[in-house]
Structure formats: structure tokens, C-alpha cells
Coordinates of C-alpha atoms and ligand atoms in Angstrom, one line a residue:
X1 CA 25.2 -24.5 -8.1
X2 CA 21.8 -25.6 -8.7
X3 CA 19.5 -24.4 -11.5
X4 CA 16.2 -23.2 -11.5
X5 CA 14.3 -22.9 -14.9
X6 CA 11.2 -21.3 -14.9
X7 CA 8.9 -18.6 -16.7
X8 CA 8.5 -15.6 -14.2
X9 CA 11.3 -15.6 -11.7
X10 CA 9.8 -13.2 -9.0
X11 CA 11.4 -11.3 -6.0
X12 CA 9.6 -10.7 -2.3
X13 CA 6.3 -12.3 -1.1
X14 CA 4.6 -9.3 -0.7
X15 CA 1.2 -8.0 -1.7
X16 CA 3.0 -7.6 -5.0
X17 CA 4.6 -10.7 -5.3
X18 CA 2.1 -12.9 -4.4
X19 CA -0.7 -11.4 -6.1
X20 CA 1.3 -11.9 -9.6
X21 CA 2.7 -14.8 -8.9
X22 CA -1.6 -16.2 -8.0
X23 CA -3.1 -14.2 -11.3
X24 CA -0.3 -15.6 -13.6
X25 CA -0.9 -19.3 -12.4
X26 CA -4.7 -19.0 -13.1
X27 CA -3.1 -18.1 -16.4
X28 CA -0.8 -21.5 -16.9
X29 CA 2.1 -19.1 -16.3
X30 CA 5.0 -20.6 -14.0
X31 CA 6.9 -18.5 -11.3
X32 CA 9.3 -18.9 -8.3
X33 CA 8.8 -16.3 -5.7
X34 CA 11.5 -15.6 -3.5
X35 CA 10.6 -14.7 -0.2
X36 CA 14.1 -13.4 2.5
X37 CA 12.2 -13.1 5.6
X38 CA 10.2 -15.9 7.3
X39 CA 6.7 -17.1 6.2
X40 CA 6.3 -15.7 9.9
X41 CA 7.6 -12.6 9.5
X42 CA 5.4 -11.9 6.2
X43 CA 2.5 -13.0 7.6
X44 CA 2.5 -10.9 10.7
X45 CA 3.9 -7.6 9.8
X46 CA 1.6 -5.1 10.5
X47 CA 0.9 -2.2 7.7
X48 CA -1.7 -1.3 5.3
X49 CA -5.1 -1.8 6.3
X50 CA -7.7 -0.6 3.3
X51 CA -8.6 -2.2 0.4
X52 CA -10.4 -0.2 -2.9
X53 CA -12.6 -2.1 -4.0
X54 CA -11.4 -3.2 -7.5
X55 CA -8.3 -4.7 -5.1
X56 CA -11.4 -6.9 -3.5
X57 CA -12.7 -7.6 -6.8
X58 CA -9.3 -8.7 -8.2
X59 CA -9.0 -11.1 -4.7
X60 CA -12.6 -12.3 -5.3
X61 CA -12.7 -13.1 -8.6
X62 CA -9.2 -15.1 -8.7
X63 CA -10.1 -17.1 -5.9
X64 CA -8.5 -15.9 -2.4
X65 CA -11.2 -14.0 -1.0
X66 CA -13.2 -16.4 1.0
X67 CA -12.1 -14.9 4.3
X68 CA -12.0 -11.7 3.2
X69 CA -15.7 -11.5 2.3
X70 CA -16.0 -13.1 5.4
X71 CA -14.3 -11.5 7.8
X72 CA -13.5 -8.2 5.9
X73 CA -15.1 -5.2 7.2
X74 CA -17.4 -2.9 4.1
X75 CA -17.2 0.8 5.0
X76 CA -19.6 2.7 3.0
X77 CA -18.1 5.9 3.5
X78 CA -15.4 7.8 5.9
X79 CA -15.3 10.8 8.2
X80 CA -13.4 13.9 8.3
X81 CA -12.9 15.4 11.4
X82 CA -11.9 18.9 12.1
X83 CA -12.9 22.0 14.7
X84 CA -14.3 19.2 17.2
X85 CA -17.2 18.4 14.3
X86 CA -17.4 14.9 12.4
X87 CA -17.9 15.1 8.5
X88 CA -19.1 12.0 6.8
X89 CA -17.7 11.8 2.8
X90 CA -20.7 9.3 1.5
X91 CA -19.0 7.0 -0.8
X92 CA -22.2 5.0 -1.4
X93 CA -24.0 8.3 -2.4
X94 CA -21.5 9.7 -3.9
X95 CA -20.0 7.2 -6.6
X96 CA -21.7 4.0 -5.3
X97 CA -18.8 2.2 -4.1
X98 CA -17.0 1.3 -1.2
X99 CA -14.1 0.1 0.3
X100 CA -13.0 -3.2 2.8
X101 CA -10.6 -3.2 6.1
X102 CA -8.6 -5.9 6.0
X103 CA -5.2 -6.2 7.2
X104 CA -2.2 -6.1 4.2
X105 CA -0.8 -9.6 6.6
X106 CA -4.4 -10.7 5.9
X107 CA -4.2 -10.6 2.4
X108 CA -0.7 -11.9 2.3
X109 CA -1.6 -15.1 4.4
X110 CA -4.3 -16.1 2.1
X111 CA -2.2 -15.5 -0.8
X112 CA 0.7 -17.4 0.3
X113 CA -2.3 -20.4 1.5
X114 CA -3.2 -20.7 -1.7
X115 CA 0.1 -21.1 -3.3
X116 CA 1.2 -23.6 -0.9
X117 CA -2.2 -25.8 -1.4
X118 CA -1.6 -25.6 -5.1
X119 CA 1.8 -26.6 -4.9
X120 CA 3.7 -24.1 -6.7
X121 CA 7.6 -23.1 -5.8
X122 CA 7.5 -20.1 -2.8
X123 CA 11.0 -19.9 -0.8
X124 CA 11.0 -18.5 2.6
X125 CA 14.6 -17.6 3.9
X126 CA 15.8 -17.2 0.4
X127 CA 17.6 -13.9 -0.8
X128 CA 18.2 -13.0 -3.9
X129 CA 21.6 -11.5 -4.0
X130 CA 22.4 -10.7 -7.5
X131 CA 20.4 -10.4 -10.9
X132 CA 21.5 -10.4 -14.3
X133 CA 21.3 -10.5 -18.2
X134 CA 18.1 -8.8 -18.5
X135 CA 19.0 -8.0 -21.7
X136 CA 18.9 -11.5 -22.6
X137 CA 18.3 -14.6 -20.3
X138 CA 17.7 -13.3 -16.9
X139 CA 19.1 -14.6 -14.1
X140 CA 18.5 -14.4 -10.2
X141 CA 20.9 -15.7 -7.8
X142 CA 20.1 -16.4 -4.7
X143 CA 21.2 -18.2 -1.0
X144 CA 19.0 -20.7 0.2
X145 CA 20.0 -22.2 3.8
X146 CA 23.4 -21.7 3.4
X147 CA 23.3 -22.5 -0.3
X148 CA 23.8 -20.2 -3.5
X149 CA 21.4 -21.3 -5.9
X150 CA 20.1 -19.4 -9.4
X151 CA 16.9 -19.1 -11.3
X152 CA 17.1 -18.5 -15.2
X153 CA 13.9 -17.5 -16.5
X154 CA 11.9 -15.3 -19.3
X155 CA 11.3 -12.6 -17.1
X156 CA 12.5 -10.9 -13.4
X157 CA 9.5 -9.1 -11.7
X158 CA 10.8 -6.6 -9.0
X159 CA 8.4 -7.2 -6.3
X160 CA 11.1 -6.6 -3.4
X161 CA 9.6 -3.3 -1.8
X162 CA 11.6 0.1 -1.8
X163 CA 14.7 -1.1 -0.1
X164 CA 15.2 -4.1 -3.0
X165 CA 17.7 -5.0 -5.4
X166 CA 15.9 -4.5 -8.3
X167 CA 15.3 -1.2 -8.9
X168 CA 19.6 -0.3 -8.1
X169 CA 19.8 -3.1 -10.9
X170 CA 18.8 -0.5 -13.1
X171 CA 21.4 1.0 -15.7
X172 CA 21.9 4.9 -14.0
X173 CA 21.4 6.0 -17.2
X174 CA 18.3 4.0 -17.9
X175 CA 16.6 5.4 -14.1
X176 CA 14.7 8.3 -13.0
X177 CA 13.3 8.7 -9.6
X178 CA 11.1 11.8 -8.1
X179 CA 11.3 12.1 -4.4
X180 CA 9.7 14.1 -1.5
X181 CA 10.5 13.6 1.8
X182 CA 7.9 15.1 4.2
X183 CA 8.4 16.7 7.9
X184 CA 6.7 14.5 9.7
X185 CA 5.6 10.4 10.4
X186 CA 3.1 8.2 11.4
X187 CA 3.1 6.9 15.0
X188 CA 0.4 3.7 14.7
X189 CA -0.6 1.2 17.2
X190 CA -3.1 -1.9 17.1
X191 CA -4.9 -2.0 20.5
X192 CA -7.0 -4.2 22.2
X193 CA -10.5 -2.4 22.7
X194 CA -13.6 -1.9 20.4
X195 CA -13.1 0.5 17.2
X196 CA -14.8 3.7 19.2
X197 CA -16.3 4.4 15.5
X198 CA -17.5 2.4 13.1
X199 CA -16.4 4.1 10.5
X200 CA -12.7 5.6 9.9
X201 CA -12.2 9.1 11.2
X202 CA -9.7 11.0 9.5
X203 CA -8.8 14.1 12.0
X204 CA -6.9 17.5 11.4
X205 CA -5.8 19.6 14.7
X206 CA -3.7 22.0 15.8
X207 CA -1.7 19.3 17.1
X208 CA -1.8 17.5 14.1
X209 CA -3.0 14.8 12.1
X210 CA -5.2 11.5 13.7
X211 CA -6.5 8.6 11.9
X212 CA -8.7 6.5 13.7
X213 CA -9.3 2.7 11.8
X214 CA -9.4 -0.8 12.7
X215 CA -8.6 -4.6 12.2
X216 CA -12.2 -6.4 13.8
X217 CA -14.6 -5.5 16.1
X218 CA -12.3 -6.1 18.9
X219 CA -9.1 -4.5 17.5
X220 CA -8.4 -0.7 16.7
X221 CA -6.1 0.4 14.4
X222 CA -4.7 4.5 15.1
X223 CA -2.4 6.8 13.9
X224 CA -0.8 10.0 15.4
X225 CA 1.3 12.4 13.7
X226 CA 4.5 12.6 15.1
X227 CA 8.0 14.3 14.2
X228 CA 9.9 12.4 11.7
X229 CA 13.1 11.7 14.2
X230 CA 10.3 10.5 16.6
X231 CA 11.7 8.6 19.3
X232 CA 8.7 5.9 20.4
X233 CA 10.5 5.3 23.9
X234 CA 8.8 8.8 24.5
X235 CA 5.4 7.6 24.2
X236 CA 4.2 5.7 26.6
X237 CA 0.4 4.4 26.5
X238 CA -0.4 7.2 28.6
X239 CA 0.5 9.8 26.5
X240 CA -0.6 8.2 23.4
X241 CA -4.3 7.5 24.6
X242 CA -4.1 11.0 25.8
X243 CA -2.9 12.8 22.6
X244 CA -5.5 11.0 20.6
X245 CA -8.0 11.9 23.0
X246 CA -7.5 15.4 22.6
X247 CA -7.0 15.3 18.8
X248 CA -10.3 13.7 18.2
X249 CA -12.8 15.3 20.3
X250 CA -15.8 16.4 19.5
X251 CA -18.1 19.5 20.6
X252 CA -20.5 16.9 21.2
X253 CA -18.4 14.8 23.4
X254 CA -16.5 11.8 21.6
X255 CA -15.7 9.0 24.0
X256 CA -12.3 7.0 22.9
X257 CA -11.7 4.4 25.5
X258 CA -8.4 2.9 26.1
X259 CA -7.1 -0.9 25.8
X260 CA -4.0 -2.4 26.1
X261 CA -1.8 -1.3 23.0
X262 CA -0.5 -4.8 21.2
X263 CA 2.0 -3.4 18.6
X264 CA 3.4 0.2 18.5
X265 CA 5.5 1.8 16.0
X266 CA 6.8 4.7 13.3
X267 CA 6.3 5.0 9.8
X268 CA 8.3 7.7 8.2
X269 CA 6.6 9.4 5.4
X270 CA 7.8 9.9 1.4
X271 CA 6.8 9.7 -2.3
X272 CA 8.7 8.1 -4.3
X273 CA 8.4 7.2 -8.0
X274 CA 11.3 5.9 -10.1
X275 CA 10.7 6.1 -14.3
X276 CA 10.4 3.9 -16.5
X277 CA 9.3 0.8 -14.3
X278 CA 10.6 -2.1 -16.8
X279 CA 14.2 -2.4 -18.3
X280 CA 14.1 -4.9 -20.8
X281 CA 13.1 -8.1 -19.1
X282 CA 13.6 -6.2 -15.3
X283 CA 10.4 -5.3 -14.3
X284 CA 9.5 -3.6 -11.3
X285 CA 6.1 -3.0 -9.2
X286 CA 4.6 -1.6 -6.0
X287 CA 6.6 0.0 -3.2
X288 CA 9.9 -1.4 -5.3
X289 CA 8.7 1.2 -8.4
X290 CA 6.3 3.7 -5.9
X291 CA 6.1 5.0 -2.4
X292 CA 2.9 6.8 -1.7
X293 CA 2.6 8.9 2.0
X294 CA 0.3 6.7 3.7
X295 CA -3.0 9.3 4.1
X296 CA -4.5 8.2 0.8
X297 CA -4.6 4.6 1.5
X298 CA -2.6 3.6 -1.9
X299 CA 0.2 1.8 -1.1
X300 CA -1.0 -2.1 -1.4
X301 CA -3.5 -0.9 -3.8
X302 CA -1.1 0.2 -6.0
X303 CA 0.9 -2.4 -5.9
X304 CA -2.1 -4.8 -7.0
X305 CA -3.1 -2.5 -9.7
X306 CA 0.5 -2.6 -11.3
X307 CA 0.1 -6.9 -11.3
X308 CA -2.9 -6.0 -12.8
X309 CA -1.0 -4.3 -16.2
X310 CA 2.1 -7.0 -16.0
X311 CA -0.6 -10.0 -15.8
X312 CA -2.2 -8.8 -18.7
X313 CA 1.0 -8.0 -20.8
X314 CA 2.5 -11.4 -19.8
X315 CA -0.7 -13.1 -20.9
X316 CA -0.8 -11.1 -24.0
X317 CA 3.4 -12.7 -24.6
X318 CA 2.7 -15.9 -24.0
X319 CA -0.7 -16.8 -24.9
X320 CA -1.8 -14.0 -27.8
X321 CA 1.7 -14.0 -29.0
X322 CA 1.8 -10.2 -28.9
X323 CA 5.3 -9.8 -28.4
X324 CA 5.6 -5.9 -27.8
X325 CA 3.0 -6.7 -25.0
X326 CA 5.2 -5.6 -22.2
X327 CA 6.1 -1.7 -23.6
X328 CA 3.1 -0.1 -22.6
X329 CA 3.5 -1.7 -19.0
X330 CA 5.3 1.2 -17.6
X331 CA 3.2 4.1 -18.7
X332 CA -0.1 2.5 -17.7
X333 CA 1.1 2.2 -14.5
X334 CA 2.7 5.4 -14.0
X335 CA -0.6 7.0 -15.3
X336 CA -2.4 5.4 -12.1
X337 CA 0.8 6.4 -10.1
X338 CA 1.1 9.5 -10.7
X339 CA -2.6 10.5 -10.0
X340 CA -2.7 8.3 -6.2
X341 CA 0.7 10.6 -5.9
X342 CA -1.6 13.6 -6.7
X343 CA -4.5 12.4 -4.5
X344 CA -2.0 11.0 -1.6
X345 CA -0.3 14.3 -1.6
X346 CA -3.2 16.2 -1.7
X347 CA -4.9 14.5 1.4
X348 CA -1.1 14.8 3.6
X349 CA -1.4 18.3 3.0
X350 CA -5.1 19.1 3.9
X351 CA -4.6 16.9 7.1
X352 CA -1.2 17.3 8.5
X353 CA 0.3 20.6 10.6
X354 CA 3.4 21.7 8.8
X355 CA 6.1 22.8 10.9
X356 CA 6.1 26.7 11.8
X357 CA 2.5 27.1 10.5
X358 CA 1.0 30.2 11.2
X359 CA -2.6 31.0 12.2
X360 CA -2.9 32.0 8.3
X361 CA -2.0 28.1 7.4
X362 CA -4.3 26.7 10.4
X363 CA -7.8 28.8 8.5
X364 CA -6.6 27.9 5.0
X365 CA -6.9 24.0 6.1
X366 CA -10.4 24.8 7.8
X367 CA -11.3 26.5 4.9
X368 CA -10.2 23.8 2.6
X369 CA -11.6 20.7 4.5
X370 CA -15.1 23.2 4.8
X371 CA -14.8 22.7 1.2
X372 CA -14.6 18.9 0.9
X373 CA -16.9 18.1 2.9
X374 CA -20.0 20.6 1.6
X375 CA -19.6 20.7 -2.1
X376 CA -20.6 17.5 -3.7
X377 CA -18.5 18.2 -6.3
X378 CA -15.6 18.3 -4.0
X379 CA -17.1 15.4 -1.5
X380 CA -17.1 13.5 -5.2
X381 CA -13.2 14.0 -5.7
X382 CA -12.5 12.7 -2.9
X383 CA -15.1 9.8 -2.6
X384 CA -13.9 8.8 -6.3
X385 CA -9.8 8.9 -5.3
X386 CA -10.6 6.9 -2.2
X387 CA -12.3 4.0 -3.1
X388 CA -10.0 3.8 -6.3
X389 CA -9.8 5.2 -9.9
X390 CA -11.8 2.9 -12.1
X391 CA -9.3 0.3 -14.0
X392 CA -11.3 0.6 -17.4
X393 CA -12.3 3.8 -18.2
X394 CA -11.5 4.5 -21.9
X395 CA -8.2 5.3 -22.7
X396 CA -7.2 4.9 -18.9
X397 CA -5.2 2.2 -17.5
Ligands
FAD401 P1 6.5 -5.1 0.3 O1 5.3 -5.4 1.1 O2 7.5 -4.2 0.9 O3 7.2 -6.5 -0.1 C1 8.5 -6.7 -0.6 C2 9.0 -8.0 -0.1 O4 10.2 -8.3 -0.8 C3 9.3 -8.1 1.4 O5 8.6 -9.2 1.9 C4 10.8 -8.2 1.5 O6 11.2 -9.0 2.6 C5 11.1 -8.9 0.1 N1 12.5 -8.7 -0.3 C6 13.2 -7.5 -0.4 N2 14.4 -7.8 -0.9 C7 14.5 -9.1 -1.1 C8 15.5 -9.9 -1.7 N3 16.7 -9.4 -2.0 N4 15.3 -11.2 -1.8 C9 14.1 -11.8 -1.5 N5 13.1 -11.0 -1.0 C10 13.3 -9.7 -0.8 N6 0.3 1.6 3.0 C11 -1.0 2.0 3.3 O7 -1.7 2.2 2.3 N7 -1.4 2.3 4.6 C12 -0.5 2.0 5.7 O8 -0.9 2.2 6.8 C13 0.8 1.6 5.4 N8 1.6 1.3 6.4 C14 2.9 0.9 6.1 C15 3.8 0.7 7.1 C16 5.1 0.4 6.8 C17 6.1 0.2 8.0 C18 5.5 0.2 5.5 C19 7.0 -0.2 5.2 C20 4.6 0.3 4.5 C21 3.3 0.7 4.8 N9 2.3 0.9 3.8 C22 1.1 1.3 4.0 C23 2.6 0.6 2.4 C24 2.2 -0.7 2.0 O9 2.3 -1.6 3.0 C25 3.0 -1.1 0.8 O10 2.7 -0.2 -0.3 C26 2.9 -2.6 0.3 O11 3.4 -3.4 1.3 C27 3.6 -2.7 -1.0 O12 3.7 -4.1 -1.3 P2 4.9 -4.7 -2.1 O13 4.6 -6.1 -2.3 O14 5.2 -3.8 -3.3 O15 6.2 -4.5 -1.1
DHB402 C1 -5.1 2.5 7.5 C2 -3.9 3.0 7.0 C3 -4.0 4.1 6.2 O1 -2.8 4.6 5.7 C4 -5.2 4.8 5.9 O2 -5.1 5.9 5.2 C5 -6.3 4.3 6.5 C6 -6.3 3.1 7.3 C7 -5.1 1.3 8.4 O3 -4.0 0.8 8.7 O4 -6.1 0.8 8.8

């Protein structure tokens, strides 16, 4: 079996993945990512779509964000819509900021483009079967066209997304995970026909919940909330185009015009958070650690903040010789977990229908999204959680 030796031996080319294993090579650190899918598949699965901007800035300033100043889309601020009237939340007013549109497979391509063009290891097709030692010298095994193969190195970052290996690596003892499941999904398509807004439009209606975004000025992004056992066979363009329309008119007479839908699918809903994130040398981050509901937009951007903490730990162990660098990683990032769980939470509720909701439910969401969108200081609480927490606030992350 052949033997890999090398610093940071890191699992799935994700946003997590890729992003640690770019920042740690600015650094002179050395990683392997392994990738089990395709470089095809990676780059052309269709998910996230919103950037905060200290995600941007983290792109930017290492590098990889040539196209996405170029071709990313700056939104100044976002509406709410509700009782057929539009809402617009100010984020330039309100905490001078803003936030980018461009595609999580966006991101990923440039990432992996880099890597590639500065020749360091990423395997496609590989799969990491097995991990080991943490305690000591870690160890990831993996098959590699046909081949079993194994990495020892200094550290095993997690990056392999909720269904991984890493996390059930954990000792039980050593692991514990918060769950809730909601009663509903995401039914999201990418069609073919200019954004009918140029700004995302976040809906609530007695029907449900509607999220109108985008990829370009010729592709549209939207979301329809859907029961959780959804079967998609049941909604044909028709229908879709049709429950959309009616979700997100307005008094004032909102045209949504049609185009051939490209991509279809569902996204069930759930938070997740497992504690601690790092056992021993076993660390974990993003969607392998975290699962957000997708409302808040937090998912990728959580993911990049937790690279963030481990690129500044890893730094601080092999370049500062701080060698207890890595035990505050966990609770910095579950600090900025736990309050996009608040936020993500908190916007699922206000813009979803829960099952059996009476008329009593429907007024307390009016009432609440009222709220939001005419006190500043409640405008502000959302503008702030939207475009992102600030990394460096004193005495936060
Ligand atoms: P992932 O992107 O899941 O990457 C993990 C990688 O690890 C994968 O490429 C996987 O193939 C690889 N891997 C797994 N196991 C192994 C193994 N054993 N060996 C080698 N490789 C392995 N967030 C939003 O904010 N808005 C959205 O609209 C949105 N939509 C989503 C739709 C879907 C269907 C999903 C699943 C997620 C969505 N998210 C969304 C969440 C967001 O995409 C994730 O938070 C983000 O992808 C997290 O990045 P990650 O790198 O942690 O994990
Ligand atoms: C998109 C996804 C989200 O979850 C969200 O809150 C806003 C936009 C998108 O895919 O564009």
C-alpha cells in the first residue's frame, strides 16, 4: 500500500475543503484533499447561492476572487414580502455592508483552479474509507481507482459534509449532537428567464414560504416550500410557475414570467450541531460539524468561517510554535454556530406556515414581519445577521 506523508490530510472538496486546503498553502502549510465524487460532479452541483461579505473578503484577499468580483452580483439589501406588499431591509443603510450572489459550484470551481495551477495534491474519485490514530499519528485510508492507498499526517480536517466519516469517527463518549428536524422542505429550481427582481425577495403566505434569487442576469434561482416527503414527480412546470405566482404577488401587480426550468429539486430542512468539533488531531468543519435550515443563508458561510479559526490555529502550531493553538478551535466556532442557528431558526419560523396553523399563528407572523421591517432596530437585527456577524469584534470569534 502506498504512503502518503503530508501536514494536513483533508477530507471532501467542498467549500470547506478547498477553502482550508487554499488559506493553509498561502501559509507554506502542505495538504492532500480527497475528493469521492468527480471534479464534475463538485463543480456542477447546485446549492448555496449567497455569500456575506467577510466570505468575499476571505476569497478576495487570498487570491480566488477574480471572477467573482467580476461576475458576482452586490445586493445592497433584500426584500421581505408579505400581505401582497414588498419590504426592503436596507443593508447599506442599515450596517453598511452587503452581500454577493454567486453560486457555492462557483466558488468551488475557482478554488479547485487554483489548486490545480499551483500544483498541489487534489484526488477526484478517491474515498477515504477509514481514519485512525488521532490520538497520535493520524492516518486516512483511502481507494483510489481500484487501489487502497493511506495518508499519515499531523492533522485530519473533517471537511466531508453531514453524511461523512469523520464526525462517526468520533469516540460516543467524546460526541454531542443537537438536532431539529423541521416539517417542511425546500423545492428550488434554476430557470432560464431574467431574475423578475433585482433584488432577493423573501415571501411569507398562507401557502407558504417563497424565496425568489438568482445565478446572472439570465438565470433565476427560486424556492417553494413544500412538504418534507414531497414527491417532485408532482410538480410539473406548470404548477410550480403557478404556485410561485400566487405566493408572490403583489397589490400592485408583480409580473413573474416563466422560462424553461434547467434543474429542479428538494432540499429537506434540519439543524444540526455536533459538540466539541475537534478530537485530538480529528477535526471537523462546515456541514460535517453544522447544518443550518437554509433561510438564513449560513450554510457555506459557515463553513468558511470555521477554516477561518483552524487556519489561524494551524498557523499559530506551526509557525508561532503555540502548541495549545488548536483548543480554543471548537468554541470559537461554535460561538458563531450557535448564533447563525439562532438567526437561521429565527428567519424559518417568521417565513414558513407550520402545519395546522390557525388564523391566530397566520397574524402573529404578520405582526412579527410588521415588526422587522418598521423598527430600525429590528430592520438592524436582521440586516447585521444577514450579511454576517463581524469576525473581530472583541472577545468574539
Ligand atoms: P459539502 O459541500 O457537503 O462538501 C463535502 C464534500 O466531502 C463533498 O464533496 C463530498 O463528496 C465529500 N466527501 C464526503 N465523504 C467523503 C469521503 N469519505 N471521502 C472523500 N470525500 C468525501 N446552504 C445555503 O446557505 N443555501 C442553500 O440554498 C443551500 N442549499 C443546499 C442544498 C443541498 C442539496 C445541500 C446538501 C446543501 C445546501 N446548502 C445550502 C448548504 C451548503 O451548500 C453547505 O453548507 C456547504 O456545502 C457546506 O460545505 P462543506 O464543504 O462543509 O460540505
Ligand atoms: C439562496 C439560497 C438561500 O438559502 C437563501 O437564503 C438565499 C438565496 C440561493 O440559492 O440563491
Amino acid at each position: 500500500m502506498a504512503l502518503i506523508r503530508t501536514q494536513v490530510g483533508i477530507i471532501g472538496a467542498g467549500p470547506a475543503g478547498l477553502t482550508l486546503a487554499h488559506l493553509l498553502h498561502l501559509q507554506g502549510i502542505e495538504s492532500f484533499v480527497l475528493e469521492r465524487h468527480t471534479r464534475d460532479y463538485v463543480e456542477t452541483r447546485v446549492r448555496a447561492g449567497v455569500l456575506e461579505q467577510g466570505t468575499v473578503d476571505i476569497l478576495c484577499g487570498s487570491g480566488v476572487g477574480q471572477r467573482l468580483q467580476r461576475e458576482g452580483l452586490q445586493h445592497k439589501g433584500v426584500e421581505l414580502r408579505f400581505d401582497g406588499r414588498g419590504h426592503r431591509i436596507d443593508f447599506q443603510d442599515l450596517v453598511e455592508k452587503s452581500i454577493t450572489v454567486y453560486a457555492q459550484q462557483e466558488v468551488v470551481k475557482d478554488l479547485i483552479a487554483a489548486r490545480i495551477a499551483y500544483n498541489a495534491p487534489i484526488l477526484f474519485e478517491a474515498e477515504a474509507i477509514r481514519i485512525q490514530d488521532f490520538e497520535a499519528q493520524p492516518r486516512i485510508r483511502y481507494q483510489h481507482q481500484g487501489t487502497t492507498h493511506e495518508i499519515a499526517c499531523d492533522f485530519i480536517a473533517g471537511c466531508d459534509g453531514f453524511h461523512g466519516i469523520c464526525r462517526p469517527a468520533f469516540p460516543a463518549d467524546q460526541l454531542s449532537t443537537h438536532e431539529r428536524h423541521y416539517p417542511f422542505a425546500w423545492l428550488g429550481i434554476l430557470a432560464r428567464v431574467a431574475p423578475a427582481s433585482h433584488e432577493l425577495i423573501y415571501t411569507y403566505h398562507e401557502h407558504g414560504f417563497s424565496l425568489l434569487s438568482m445565478r446572472s442576469p439570465e438565470i433565476s434561482r427560486l424556492y417553494l416550500q413544500c412538504a418534507p416527503d414531497e414527491d417532485i414527480n408532482n410538480w410539473s412546470d406548470d404548477r410550480i410557475w403557478d404556485e410561485l405566482r400566487t405566493r408572490m404577488a403583489t397589490r400592485d401587480g408583480f409580473v413573474l414570467q416563466d422560462g424553461p426550468i434547467l434543474q429542479k429539486g428538494i432540499t429537506p430542512m434540519r439543524s444540526f450541531v455536533a459538540e466539541p468539533m475537534r478530537f485530538d488531531k480529528l477535526i471537523l468543519l462546515g456541514d460535517a460539524a453544522h447544518i443550518v435550515p437554509p433561510t438564513g443563508a449560513k450554510g457555506l458561510n459557515l463553513a468558511v468561517a470555521d477554516v477561518r479559526v483552524l487556519t489561524r490555529c494551524l498557523v499559530g502550531i506551526y509557525k508561532e510554535n503555540k502548541r495549545n493553538a488548536l483548543e480554543q478551535y471548537s468554541a470559537r466556532c461554535l460561538r458563531r454556530v450557535w448564533l447563525a442557528q439562532r438567526f437561521s431558526g429565527w428567519m424559518t419560523s417568521m417565513l414558513h406556515r407550520f402545519p395546522n396553523e390557525d388564523s391566530f399563528a397566520h397574524q402573529l407572523h404578520l405582526a412579527e414581519l410588521d415588526y422587522v421591517t418598521s423598527s430600525r432596530a429590528a430592520s438592524t437585527t436582521l440586516a447585521e445577521n444577514y450579511v454576517g456577524l463581524p469576525f473581530d469584534t472583541p472577545g468574539l470569534f
